[in-house]
Every structure is written in C-alpha cells, then in structure tokens.
Coordinates of C-alpha atoms in Angstrom, one line a residue:
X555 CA 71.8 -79.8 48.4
X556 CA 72.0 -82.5 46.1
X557 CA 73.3 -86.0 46.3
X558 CA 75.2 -88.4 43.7
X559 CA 73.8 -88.7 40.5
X560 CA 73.7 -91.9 38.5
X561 CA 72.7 -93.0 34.9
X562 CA 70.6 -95.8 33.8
X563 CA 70.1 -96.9 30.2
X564 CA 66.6 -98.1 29.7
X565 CA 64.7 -98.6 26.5
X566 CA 63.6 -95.0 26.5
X567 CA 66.4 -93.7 26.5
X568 CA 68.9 -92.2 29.8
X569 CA 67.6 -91.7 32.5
X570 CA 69.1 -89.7 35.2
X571 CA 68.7 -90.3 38.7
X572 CA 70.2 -87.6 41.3
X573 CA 69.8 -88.5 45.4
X574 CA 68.8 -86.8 47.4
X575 CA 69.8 -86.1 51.2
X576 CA 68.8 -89.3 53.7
X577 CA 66.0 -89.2 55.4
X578 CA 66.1 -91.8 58.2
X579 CA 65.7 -95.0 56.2
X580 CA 65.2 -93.5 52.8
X581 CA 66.6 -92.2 50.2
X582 CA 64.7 -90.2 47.5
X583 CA 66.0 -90.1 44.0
X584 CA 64.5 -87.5 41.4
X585 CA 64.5 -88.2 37.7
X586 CA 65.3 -86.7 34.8
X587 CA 65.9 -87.4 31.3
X588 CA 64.0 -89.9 29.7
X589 CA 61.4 -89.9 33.0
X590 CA 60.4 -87.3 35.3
X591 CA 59.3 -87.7 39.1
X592 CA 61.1 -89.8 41.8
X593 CA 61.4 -93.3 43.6
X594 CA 61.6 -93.7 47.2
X595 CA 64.7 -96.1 48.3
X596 CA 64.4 -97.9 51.6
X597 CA 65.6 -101.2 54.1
X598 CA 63.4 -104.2 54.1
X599 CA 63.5 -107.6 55.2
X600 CA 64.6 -110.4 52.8
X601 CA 61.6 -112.1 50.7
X602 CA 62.4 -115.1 52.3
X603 CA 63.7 -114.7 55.8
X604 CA 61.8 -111.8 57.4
X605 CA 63.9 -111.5 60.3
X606 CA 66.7 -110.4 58.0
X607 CA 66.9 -107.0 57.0
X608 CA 69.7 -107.5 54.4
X609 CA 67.3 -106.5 51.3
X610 CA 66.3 -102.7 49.4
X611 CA 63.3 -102.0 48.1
X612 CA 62.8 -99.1 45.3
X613 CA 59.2 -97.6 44.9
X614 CA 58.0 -95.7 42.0
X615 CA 56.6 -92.1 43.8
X616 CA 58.1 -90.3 46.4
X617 CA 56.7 -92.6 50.0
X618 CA 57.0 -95.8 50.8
X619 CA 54.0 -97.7 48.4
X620 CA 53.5 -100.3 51.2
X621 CA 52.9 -98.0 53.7
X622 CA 51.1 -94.5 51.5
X623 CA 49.6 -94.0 48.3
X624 CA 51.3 -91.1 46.4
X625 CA 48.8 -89.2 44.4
X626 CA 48.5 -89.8 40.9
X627 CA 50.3 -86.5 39.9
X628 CA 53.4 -87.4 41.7
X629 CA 54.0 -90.5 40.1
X630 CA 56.5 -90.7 37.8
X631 CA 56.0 -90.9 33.7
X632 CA 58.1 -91.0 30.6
X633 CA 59.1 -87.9 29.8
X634 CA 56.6 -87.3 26.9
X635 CA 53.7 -88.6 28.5
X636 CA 51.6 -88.2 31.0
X637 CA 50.8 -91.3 32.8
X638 CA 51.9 -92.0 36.2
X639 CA 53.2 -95.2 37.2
X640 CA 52.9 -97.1 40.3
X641 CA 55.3 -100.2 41.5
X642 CA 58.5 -101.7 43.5
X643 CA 60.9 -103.8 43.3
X644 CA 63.2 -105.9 45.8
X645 CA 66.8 -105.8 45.8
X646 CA 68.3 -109.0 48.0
X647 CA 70.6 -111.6 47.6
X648 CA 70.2 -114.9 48.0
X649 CA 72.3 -118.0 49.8
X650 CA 74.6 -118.0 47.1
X651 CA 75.4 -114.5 47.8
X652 CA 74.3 -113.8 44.2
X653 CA 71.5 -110.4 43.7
X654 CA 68.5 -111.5 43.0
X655 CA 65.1 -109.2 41.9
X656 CA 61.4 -109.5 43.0
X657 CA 59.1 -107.2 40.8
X658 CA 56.1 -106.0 42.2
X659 CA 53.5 -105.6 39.3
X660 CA 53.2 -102.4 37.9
X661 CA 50.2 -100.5 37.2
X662 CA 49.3 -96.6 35.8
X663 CA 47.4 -94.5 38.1
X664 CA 43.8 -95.8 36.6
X665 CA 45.2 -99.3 37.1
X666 CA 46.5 -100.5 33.7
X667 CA 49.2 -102.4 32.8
X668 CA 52.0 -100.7 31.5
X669 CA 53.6 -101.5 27.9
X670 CA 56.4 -104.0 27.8
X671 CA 58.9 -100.8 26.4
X672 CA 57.6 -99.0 29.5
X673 CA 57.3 -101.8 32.0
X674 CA 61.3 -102.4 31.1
X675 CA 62.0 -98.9 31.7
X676 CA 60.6 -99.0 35.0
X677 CA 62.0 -101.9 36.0
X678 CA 65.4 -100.4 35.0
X679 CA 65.0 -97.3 36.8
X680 CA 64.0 -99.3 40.1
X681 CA 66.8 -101.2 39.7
X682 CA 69.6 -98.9 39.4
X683 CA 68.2 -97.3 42.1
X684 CA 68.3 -99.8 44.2
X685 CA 71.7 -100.8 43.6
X686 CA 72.8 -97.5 44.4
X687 CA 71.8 -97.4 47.5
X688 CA 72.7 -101.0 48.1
X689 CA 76.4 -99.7 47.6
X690 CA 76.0 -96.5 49.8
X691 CA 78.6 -96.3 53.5
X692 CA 75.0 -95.6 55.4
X693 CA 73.7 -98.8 53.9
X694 CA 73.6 -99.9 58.0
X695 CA 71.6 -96.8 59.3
X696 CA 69.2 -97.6 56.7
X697 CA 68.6 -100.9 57.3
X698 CA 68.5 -100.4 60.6
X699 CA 65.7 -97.6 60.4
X700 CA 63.9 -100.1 58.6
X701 CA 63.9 -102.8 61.0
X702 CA 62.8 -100.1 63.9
X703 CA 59.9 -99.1 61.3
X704 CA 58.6 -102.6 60.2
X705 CA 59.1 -104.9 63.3
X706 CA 55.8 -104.2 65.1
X707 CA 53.9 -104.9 62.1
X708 CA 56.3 -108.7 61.5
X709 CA 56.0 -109.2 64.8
X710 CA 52.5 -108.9 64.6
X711 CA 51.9 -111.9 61.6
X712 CA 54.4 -114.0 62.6
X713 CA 52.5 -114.4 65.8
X714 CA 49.9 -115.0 63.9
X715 CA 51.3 -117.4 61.6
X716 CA 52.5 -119.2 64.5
X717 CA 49.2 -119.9 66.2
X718 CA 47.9 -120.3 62.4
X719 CA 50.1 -122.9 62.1
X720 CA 50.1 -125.0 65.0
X721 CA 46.2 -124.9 64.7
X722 CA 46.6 -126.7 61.4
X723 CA 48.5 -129.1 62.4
X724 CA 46.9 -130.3 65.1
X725 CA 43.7 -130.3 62.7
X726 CA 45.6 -132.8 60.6
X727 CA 46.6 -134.6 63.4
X728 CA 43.5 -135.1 64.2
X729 CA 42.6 -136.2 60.5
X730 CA 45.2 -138.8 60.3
X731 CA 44.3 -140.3 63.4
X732 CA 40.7 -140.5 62.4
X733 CA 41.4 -141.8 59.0
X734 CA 42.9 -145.2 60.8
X735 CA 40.0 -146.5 62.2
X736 CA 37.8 -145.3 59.0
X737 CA 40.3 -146.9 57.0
X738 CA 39.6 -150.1 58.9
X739 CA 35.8 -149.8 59.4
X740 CA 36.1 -149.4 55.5
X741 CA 37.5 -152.5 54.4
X742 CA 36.1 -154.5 57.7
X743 CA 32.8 -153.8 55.4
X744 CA 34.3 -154.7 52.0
X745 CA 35.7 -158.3 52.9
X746 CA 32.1 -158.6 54.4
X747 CA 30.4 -157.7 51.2
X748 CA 33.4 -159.8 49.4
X749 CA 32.0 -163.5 51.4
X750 CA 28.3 -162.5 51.1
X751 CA 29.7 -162.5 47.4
X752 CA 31.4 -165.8 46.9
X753 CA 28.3 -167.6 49.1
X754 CA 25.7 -165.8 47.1
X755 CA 26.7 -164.1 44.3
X756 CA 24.2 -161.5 43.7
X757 CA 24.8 -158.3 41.4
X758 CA 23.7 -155.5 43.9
X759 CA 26.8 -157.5 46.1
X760 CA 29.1 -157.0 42.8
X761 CA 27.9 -153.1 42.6
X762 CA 28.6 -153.2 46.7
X763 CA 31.9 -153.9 45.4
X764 CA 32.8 -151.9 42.3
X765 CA 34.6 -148.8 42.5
X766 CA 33.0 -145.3 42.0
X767 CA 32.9 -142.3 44.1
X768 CA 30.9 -143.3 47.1
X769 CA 31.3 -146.9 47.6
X770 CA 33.0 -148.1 50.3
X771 CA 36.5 -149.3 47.8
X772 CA 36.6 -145.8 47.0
X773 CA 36.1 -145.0 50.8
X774 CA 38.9 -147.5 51.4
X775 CA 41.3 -145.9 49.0
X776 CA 40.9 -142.3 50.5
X777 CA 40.9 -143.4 54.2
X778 CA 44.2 -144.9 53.0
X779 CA 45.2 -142.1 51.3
X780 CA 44.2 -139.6 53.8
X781 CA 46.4 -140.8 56.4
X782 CA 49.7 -140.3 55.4
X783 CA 48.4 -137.3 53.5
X784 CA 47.7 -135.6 56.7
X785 CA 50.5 -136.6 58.8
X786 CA 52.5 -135.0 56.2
X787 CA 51.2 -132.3 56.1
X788 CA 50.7 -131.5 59.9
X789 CA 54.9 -132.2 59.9
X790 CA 54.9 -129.3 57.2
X791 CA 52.7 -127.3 59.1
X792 CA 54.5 -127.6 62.3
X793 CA 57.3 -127.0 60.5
X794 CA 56.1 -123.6 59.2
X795 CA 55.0 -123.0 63.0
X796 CA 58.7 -123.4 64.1
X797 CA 60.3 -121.2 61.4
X798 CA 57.5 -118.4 62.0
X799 CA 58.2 -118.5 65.7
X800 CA 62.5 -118.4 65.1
X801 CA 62.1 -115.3 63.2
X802 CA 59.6 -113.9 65.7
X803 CA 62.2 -114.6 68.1
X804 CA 64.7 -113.2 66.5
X805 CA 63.2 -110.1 65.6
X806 CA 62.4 -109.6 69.5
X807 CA 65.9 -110.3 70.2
X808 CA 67.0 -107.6 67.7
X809 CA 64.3 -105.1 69.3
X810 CA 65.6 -105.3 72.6
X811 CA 69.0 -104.8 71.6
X812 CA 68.1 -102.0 70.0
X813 CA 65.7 -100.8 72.6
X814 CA 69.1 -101.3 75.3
X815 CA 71.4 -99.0 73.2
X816 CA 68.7 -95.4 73.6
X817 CA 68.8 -94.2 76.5
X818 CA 65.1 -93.9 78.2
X819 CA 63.3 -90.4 78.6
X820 CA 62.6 -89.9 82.1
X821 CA 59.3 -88.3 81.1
X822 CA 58.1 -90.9 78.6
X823 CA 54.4 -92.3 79.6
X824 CA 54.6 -96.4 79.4
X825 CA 52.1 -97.8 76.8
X826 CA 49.8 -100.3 77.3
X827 CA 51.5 -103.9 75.8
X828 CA 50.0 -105.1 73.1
X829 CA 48.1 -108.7 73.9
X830 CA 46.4 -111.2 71.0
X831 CA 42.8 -111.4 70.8
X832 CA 40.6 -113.5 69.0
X833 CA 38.2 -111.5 66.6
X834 CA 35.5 -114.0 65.4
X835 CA 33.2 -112.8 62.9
X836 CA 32.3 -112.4 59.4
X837 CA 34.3 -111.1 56.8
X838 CA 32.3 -109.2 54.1
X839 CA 33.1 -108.1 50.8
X840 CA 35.0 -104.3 49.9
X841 CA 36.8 -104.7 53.4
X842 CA 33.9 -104.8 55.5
X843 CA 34.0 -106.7 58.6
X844 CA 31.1 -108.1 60.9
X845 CA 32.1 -108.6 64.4
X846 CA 30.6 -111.1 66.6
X847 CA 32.8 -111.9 68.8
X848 CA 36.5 -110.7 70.7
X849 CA 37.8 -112.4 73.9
X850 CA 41.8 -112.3 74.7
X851 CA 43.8 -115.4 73.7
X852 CA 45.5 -117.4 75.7
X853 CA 49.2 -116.7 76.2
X854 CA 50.2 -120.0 76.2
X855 CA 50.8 -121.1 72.5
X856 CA 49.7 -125.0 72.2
X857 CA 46.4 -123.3 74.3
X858 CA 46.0 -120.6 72.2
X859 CA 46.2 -123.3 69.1
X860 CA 43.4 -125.4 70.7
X861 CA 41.2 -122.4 71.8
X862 CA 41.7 -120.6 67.4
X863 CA 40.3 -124.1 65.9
X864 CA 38.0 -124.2 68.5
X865 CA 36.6 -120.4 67.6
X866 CA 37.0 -121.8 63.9
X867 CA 35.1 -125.0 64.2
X868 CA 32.2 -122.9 66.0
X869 CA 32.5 -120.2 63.4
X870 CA 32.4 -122.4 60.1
X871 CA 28.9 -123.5 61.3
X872 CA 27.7 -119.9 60.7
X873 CA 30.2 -119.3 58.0
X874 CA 32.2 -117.3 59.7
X875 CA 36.2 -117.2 60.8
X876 CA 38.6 -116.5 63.6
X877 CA 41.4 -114.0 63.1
X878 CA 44.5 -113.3 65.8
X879 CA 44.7 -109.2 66.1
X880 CA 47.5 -107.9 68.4
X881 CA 45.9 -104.4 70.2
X882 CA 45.9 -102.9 73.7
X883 CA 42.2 -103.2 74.2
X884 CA 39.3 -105.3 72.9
X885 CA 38.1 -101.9 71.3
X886 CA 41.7 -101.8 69.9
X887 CA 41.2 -105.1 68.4
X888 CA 37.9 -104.5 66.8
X889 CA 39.3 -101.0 65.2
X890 CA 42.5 -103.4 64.1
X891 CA 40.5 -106.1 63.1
X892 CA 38.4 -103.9 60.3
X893 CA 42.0 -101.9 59.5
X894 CA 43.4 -105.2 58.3
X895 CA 39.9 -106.3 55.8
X896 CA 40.5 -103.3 54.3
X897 CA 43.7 -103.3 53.8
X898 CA 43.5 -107.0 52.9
X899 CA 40.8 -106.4 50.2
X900 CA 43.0 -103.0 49.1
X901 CA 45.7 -105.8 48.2
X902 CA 43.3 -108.7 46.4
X903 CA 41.8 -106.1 44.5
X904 CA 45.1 -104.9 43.3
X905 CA 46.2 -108.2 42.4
X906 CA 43.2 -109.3 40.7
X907 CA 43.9 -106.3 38.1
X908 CA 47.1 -108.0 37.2
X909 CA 45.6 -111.8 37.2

C-alpha cells in the first residue's frame, strides 16, 4: 500500500517522492523521477536543545545514517547515474518559530563530494521530505518514538558533559586563584629590579626589565591576564554544566512519564541499572583504545568532578585521558569504552574528508 506522494523541483529535474506506511518513528519515502532510491524520515531532538524533540531529520538511504550504514547499492543516485549518495539534513525551528535547516555534508559512496548541481538536488529532496512529514497528523507518535529511541544514548553524554564541565571549571578555578599570588610575586620582583635600577643603573637590570616572552613584565602581564581569563571562563563552564544537567533532567522526567503510561509485563526480568565509570587509558589512532584503568565514579557530582581531574591530572603525566562510560559492569564499561573510539574516529574521519 502506498502513501502520499509529493513533488519536488530540484535542478535535475522532478523528483517524485511517494511514502510509504509508518514504521514506528519513520517514515520511508521512495524516489522516482529525476532520482531513484529512498530517504528515511524520522523525530530527533532540536540542534540546540537536546531535550526537545520538536525537530525531523531526512537521511539519504533507507535507515537511520546515525544509527546504520546503508550499503552503497541502496543509496540513492540521479536517475542517469550511478553514484550513490550519502547525507541528512535537520528540519527544526528556531525561537522565532521560523524553520530553519542544518545540512549534514554529503558524500558518494567512495567518499567524494558531490557536484554543486547534485549537492542542490539532494538537499532539495531532503528537504521536501522533511517538510512532509513535519506536516503529517502522526507528527506526535513520531517524535515520540524518537525520544524512546535516542534518550539512553542523550542521557548518556549529557552526564558526561556535566561531570566534563564541572571538572573544567573547577580547573580554572583553580587557575585564577593561582594566578593572584603569581601576579603579585611577579611584579613584587619587577619594582625590585626597578630600585636596583635607579641606585645602580646597570644594563643586565634594564634587560631584567624589558619586555619579551620570558621576563618577568611579560610574566606580570599574563598573570594579570590569566585571572580574569579564567574566572570567566570557569562561569562559562559552569554554565554549560547547568544547562547539560536541565536537559538531562528533563529528559529523565520525560522517560518516566513515559515509562508510567505502559503498563509493566509481569514476566519482564529487571536489568541491571546502568552506573558511570571512569575508563582511564590511552586512546590510539583508527579507534583503538588501551585500557589501563576502570573503577566506578562517584555518584555524587561535585565528587565525581574532583575524582575525573584527578584521573586526568594522573593520566596527562603518561599521556593518557579519563573518559565517563555509562555500563552495567566494569566489563561493560571497557566493551563501551572501545564502542565509542571507534565510533568517535568513524566520525573525525568522515569529517576530515569534507575539511
């Protein structure tokens, strides 16, 4: 059975797009015309406030391209060609209540860039999509399928980002406080230098003086710098903490409301809850990961901040780094912990063949 149809006018010509049935929080389009294959339609949160899941996100294939990898001969291509196309876009709107776009660079299967003529086309195709389903009745059930699907995983880095935070700020705390008395041991040493001046002037006391990286007027001017600089920044930082942990909040919120409206299977096993860990080691190149350390983090979040720059300070010396994973087990962690390096050097590698 198939769904609405809809037309979009792209530099290639028309190309039609014909829905088909939903599919929890999906909705998969197939082309025709001017392009042949499909894009996958689904919820996700806004850019900018991941707690909200007001925004729709088109992907060039027929899954999900932040969660599988079609294969390259189900992507979808101009009509008389034969290159496959990877690529989203992001369908919100913003304060203003005005629709806004965010592009997600598109590539071919061998990871080129596509011509500007095609790369419009895409983006058209995306687009109408998008809006399509951003008019649709069941607009709700899909957004809500989305937030059941994507939660864990925000729940996950905004925990993250909130011990992340915290932990740099209380680094540049730490900075701005130390910067005070450097700042005054600084120039304590240059009105020193200054009198031995006037009472003898001498011209090693006049270089003592001068200003070039190193001596102690430059040291005066970045101790005076460094103060302010810091304090700023550690309000920013905390600042970033507090948003990360509203939306957390609010996500959890939104989960348990949702968890209260199904009804509980009798029969259902309980799972282990997921706890934060602290994976210090050494992170290689192509993903790989080398573990030295995992203990379980405090739940406490000012302690767990003062236990992750601890790990980090003790790691640097090594050259090596502290990461928060979220797992049932320290085995868990470990198995999470080298999931994410790949998945983390999957994405730089992608974005360095669009840089």
């Amino acid at each position: 059975m198939t769904g609405p149809s809809l037309t979009v006018e792209t530099p290639a010509g028309r190309v039609h797009a014909t829905a088909g049935p939903l599919q929890d929080d999906a909705v998969v389009f197939e082309l025709g015309g001017a392009m042949r294959g499909s894009v996958y339609v689904t919820g996700t949160h806004d850019p900018h406030h991941w707690n909200r899941f007001t925004a729709v996100r088109a992907c060039l294939g027929p899954v999900n391209s932040f969660r599988a990898t079609a294969p390259a001969e189900d992507l979808p291509r101009l009509a008389r060609s034969c290159t496959g196309y990877r690529g989203s876009l992001t369908l919100y709107r913003d304060d203003l209540d005005r629709p806004q776009v965010t592009v997600y660079p598109m590539e071919s299967a061998a990871g080129h860039e596509p011509s500007r003529k095609t790369e419009a086309t895409l983006t058209a195709v995306l687009r109408g999509c998008a809006e399509h389903v951003a008019q649709r009745e069941d607009l709700f059930v899909i957004l809500e399928g989305a937030r059941h699907r994507d939660t864990p995983a925000l729940l996950r880095f905004l925990t993250w980002s909130v011990a992340h935070h915290q932990a740099d700020a209380a680094r540049l705390e730490r900075e701005a406080r130390a910067a005070m008395p450097a700042c005054r041991a600084a120039v304590a040493a240059w009105w020193t230098a200054a009198r031995w001046f006037i009472a003898c002037p001498h011209p090693v006391l006049l270089l003592v003086l001068a200003d070039y990286p190193g001596s102690l007027s430059r040291t005066v001017a970045v101790e005076q710098w460094r103060g302010p600089y810091c304090r700023t920044a550690a309000v920013r930082e905390r600042e970033y903490a507090r948003r990360a942990q509203a939306e957390a909040d609010s996500l959890r919120a939104a989960q348990d409301q949702s968890r209260s409206r199904r009804p509980a299977p009798h029969s259902a096993t309980p799972q282990e809850p997921e706890r934060a860990y602290f994976v210090i080691g050494q992170w290689k190149g192509d993903g790989e990961v080398e573990i030295w350390h995992i203990e379980e983090a405090p739940a406490d979040p000012a302690a767990r901040a003062d236990a992750h720059d601890q790990h980090a300070s003790d790691a640097e010396d090594s050259f090596g780094s502290v990461e928060v994973v979220y797992a049932t087990s320290p085995q868990a962690a470990a198995e999470q912990a080298r999931r994410e390096a790949r998945q983390t050097s999957e994405r730089i590698h992608r974005d360095l063949t669009h840089s």
